[in-house]
Amino acid sequence: MTELHSTNNSVLSHHEREEIDHWLARYPEDRKQSALLGALRAVMHGENYVSVEKMDAIAEYLGLPAIAVYEAASFYSMFETDPSHAARYSISVCTNVSCMLNGSDSILSHIEKKLGIKAGQATPDKKFFIKVEEECLAACCNAPMMQVNHVYHTDLTAEKVDSILDGLE
Amino acid sequence: MSQELVTLEIDGQTLQARPGSMLIEAADAAGISIPRFCYHKKLSVAANCRMCLVEIEKAPKAMPACATPVSANMKVHTRSEKTRAAQRDIMEFLLINHPLDCPICDQGGECELQDVAMGYGNNQSNFQEIKRVVPDKDIGPLIETAMTRCIQCTRCVRFGEEVAGLRELGATGRSERMEIGTYVSKAVVSELSGNVIDICPVGALTAKPSRYTARAWEMRAHPSIAPHDAVGSNIEFHSFDGRIIRAVPRDNEAVNECWISDRDRFSYEGLYAHDRLTQPQVRQEDGSWRVVSWQEALDAVATILHHIDANRSAAFVSPTASVEEGYLLQKLMRGLGVNNIEHRLRQVDFNHADSSSASLNLAELEQQNLIVLLGANSRFEAPLLNHRIRKASLKGAKVVAINPQALDYNFDVQQVVVDSANLLNAVASLALAVAESAGGLPQALRNLNVQATDEARAWAEQLRSAEKKTILVGGLAAQHPAFGALKALSNYIGEQTGAVVSVLPSANSVGLSLAGVVPAPNAETDLNRLLASDLNTLVLVNVEPEDFAYPEQALKAMQAADQVIVIAPFADDRAREYASVLLPAATFAETAGTFVNIEGRWQSFKGAMQPKQEVRPVWKILRVIGNSMNLSAFDYMSAEEIVAEVKLETQGGKAAKTSGLPEQLVTSTLSQLPQPVHMYRTDSLVRRAKALQEMVALTPNAVSGV
Ligand code: SF4
Ligand code: FES
Ligand code: FES
């Protein structure tokens, strides 16, 4: 397939392009798809979600069919594709078996009450988003736990949750 | 290449199979049926449905036959208790989320899921919970979706990537929320998209134009040949209650494999256009139309033809006409002394007689190492020929496209863009480079005053060194003022380098040329000059102004002529203005005929339906006119008889090939280049196919010259 590459893709920010180029440099010329997750991560960092516009721009930049980008973005749970889910801090409270047995349900409802939103919603100031998390996050031995952006917080209590969330800028 | 075969045993039957092939292929070859959903012989192996699980001795658990390579002494059981248990369980899993809506599903009765569930499933499920629902997507005018029914076999996704070369459908989301679709709402636009309707094993993707019109078991099948491009795809019409409901591919590995283009699939809709002619009509003195008997209409035609001024008369026929129709038309006209006969209506340069070569072989096209496309938008001119080029490209062939503009191919191609004015020089330069190394410089090249550039020399070298090579001169070239010269040069390059040279004909052009539907050498051989001359009598067989390179000029000629005899399936308002007599003609779906494809393959077909009302096959109409004009040898009883005569006259149907370059290459001077035509506007039937017309605006680049 002949793809026309526009190097001054204006939808992607300078930083995003730099980030993608950094990943591209690590793979062979004809394996541009390898940089796809890096590209999505860069956009996710900047905007806290990946819009269709950005995905199309990534597709064009990497010479991929747009659907290949949609597939990857919608597959991985760390990418948000819904603009109403965009927030600076994404909170995932594990509610899988080990955590549930250790009281994760009350942790989750504590957070929901504290932030005034339900799981699956973001605060109006776009600071917090509570993700609906179904899978075990692999910290069962210190259940209950939650993940805030990239950071794991374990052995949670209501007080501990308060101090963690209150301490975030 | 001889390869040691592997010997294995399936259900006690000893079989031999190619090493590396999958169990399911060996079983299929031996006629042992293994149920499957995701496996398709033309697609990569996904092994995601698990329906093909079989018991293999010494293996701890049942293995998927589609993804398990054969090995020596393997013992496989496709009907053992272990296999049956696996099949029952998989079937139960697959039905967990599948709705039980077969009575309202268009696929009902021809559904692989239904059949396999009947044959291998349980009649009860342990699943009591609520099934998932997937919202339907609008993916355009051709394909209807019911995504709740999708079993996520991903055949349609792999088809897009591997066959259509256009990845439009995908699997988004994951696990239980995985959905097949386009993610954003948009139409699927590949020229081969309709094939996903056939490969989808369930009723998730069905044909939109024919939805809810008939049940699979009520329809009758009629084999036919598609007329819209020079591939001659083998198709099957399905009819119900005297009406054609749909067209589907018929397997022919040598021609269309198991696919057809969307144009061949959906053109049938045009058969029922509102301006279909069903009664012979004669124009009155006051300009109004009167429905008359055939006898009266033919009398009117005879009166016109008795007074014909041969030099100021011409007959034009659509390139989609059959050999029989074309042959009788030219026989009739020649009998009347008229030599202006033409079917190459979109061509603009008629210098250097056609050496219509039928040396191309579609299957061999896949094996080429180097393919040169000269003025060929192959995707849209002949989608399934393009598919062969694409396969060659995927196998590593180099493809070079020399065109007046960059085009949208669906494979890796080196595009050389040469503007129209320099196209001839570029090809001449290549011919010169070829001649240089061949040692002799033909006069024609000396006369042209071009230089062999280094680039041309490099190409010449590539052409010479490639083992298997083909030069394909396409429809954009046919609309170039130097078409004849381009063909002559290409033939010369082919002769010198051993490349197969083929001119991509429009529709049945190979057959019509053989049948003599071209002007006599002493007549005006340039169609556009002919149209500009003072014509007073025209015979138009399924031809409309849009069929010509310059529709406006053609319309003017039709309006200016005193007598216009129209033999056609359709007559629009313009035809009712310029015509003198309207004779309702059958389409290829309603009569027998023969098409000759780009390979020179003669394919005859029978009518799928009886013509309605007063509609008659063109060959019968022409026969009666021939008789009424007292022309000799016009007593054909059948289409077969006519085509046998053509074959006899053309020595088995091989066109003579001219060789060598003419001394002087001549080109035409055009005041303006013709507009390329959209692939869904190429002939009268396609132009009336509703769903395809909706695709025109969605596929602005799908244009070609033929
Ligand atoms: S839509 Fe049909 S072909 Fe596509 S994945 Fe679903 S079941 Fe398979
Ligand atoms: S169940 Fe919560 S981390 Fe494993
Ligand atoms: S056909 Fe073998 S796994 Fe689907």
Short mmCIF file of C-alpha atoms in Angstrom, two decimals, chain A residues 63-126:
data_model
loop_
_atom_site.label_atom_id
_atom_site.label_comp_id
_atom_site.label_asym_id
_atom_site.label_seq_id
_atom_site.Cartn_x
_atom_site.Cartn_y
_atom_site.Cartn_z
CA GLY A 63 1.66 4.31 7.72
CA LEU A 64 -0.86 1.95 9.33
CA PRO A 65 -4.53 1.43 8.54
CA ALA A 66 -6.54 3.51 11.02
CA ILE A 67 -8.41 0.42 12.21
CA ALA A 68 -5.13 -1.12 13.42
CA VAL A 69 -4.69 1.85 15.77
CA TYR A 70 -8.31 1.68 16.97
CA GLU A 71 -7.85 -2.02 17.70
CA ALA A 72 -4.77 -1.50 19.84
CA ALA A 73 -6.17 1.51 21.69
CA SER A 74 -9.45 -0.21 22.47
CA PHE A 75 -7.76 -3.44 23.49
CA TYR A 76 -5.44 -2.15 26.22
CA SER A 77 -7.17 -0.94 29.35
CA MET A 78 -4.54 1.73 30.04
CA PHE A 79 -5.76 3.77 27.09
CA GLU A 80 -8.94 5.77 27.51
CA THR A 81 -10.81 6.42 24.29
CA ASP A 82 -13.82 8.20 25.79
CA PRO A 83 -13.24 11.95 26.31
CA SER A 84 -15.45 11.92 29.42
CA HIS A 85 -12.91 9.57 31.03
CA ALA A 86 -10.01 11.95 30.60
CA ALA A 87 -8.53 13.05 33.94
CA ARG A 88 -5.11 13.71 35.35
CA TYR A 89 -5.34 10.82 37.81
CA SER A 90 -6.88 7.53 36.80
CA ILE A 91 -7.77 5.42 39.82
CA SER A 92 -8.22 1.69 39.45
CA VAL A 93 -9.45 -0.05 42.59
CA CYS A 94 -8.99 -3.77 42.23
CA THR A 95 -12.22 -5.59 43.00
CA ASN A 96 -11.13 -9.04 42.03
CA VAL A 97 -11.34 -12.00 44.41
CA SER A 98 -8.44 -11.42 46.83
CA CYS A 99 -9.13 -7.72 47.12
CA MET A 100 -12.85 -8.26 47.44
CA LEU A 101 -12.30 -10.67 50.34
CA ASN A 102 -10.19 -7.99 51.98
CA GLY A 103 -12.76 -5.22 51.70
CA SER A 104 -12.14 -3.58 48.34
CA ASP A 105 -15.86 -2.85 47.94
CA SER A 106 -15.82 -0.48 50.89
CA ILE A 107 -12.60 1.12 49.63
CA LEU A 108 -14.25 1.78 46.29
CA SER A 109 -17.41 3.22 47.81
CA HIS A 110 -15.29 5.37 50.12
CA ILE A 111 -13.51 6.86 47.10
CA GLU A 112 -16.76 7.32 45.22
CA LYS A 113 -18.24 9.21 48.17
CA LYS A 114 -15.11 11.25 48.72
CA LEU A 115 -14.92 12.38 45.09
CA GLY A 116 -18.66 12.56 44.55
CA ILE A 117 -18.58 10.40 41.41
CA LYS A 118 -19.28 6.77 40.52
CA ALA A 119 -16.86 4.28 39.05
CA GLY A 120 -16.61 5.00 35.33
CA GLN A 121 -16.87 8.76 35.87
CA ALA A 122 -14.44 11.67 36.13
CA THR A 123 -14.66 14.66 38.49
CA PRO A 124 -15.86 17.85 36.80
CA ASP A 125 -12.43 19.47 37.27
CA LYS A 126 -10.92 16.55 35.31
#
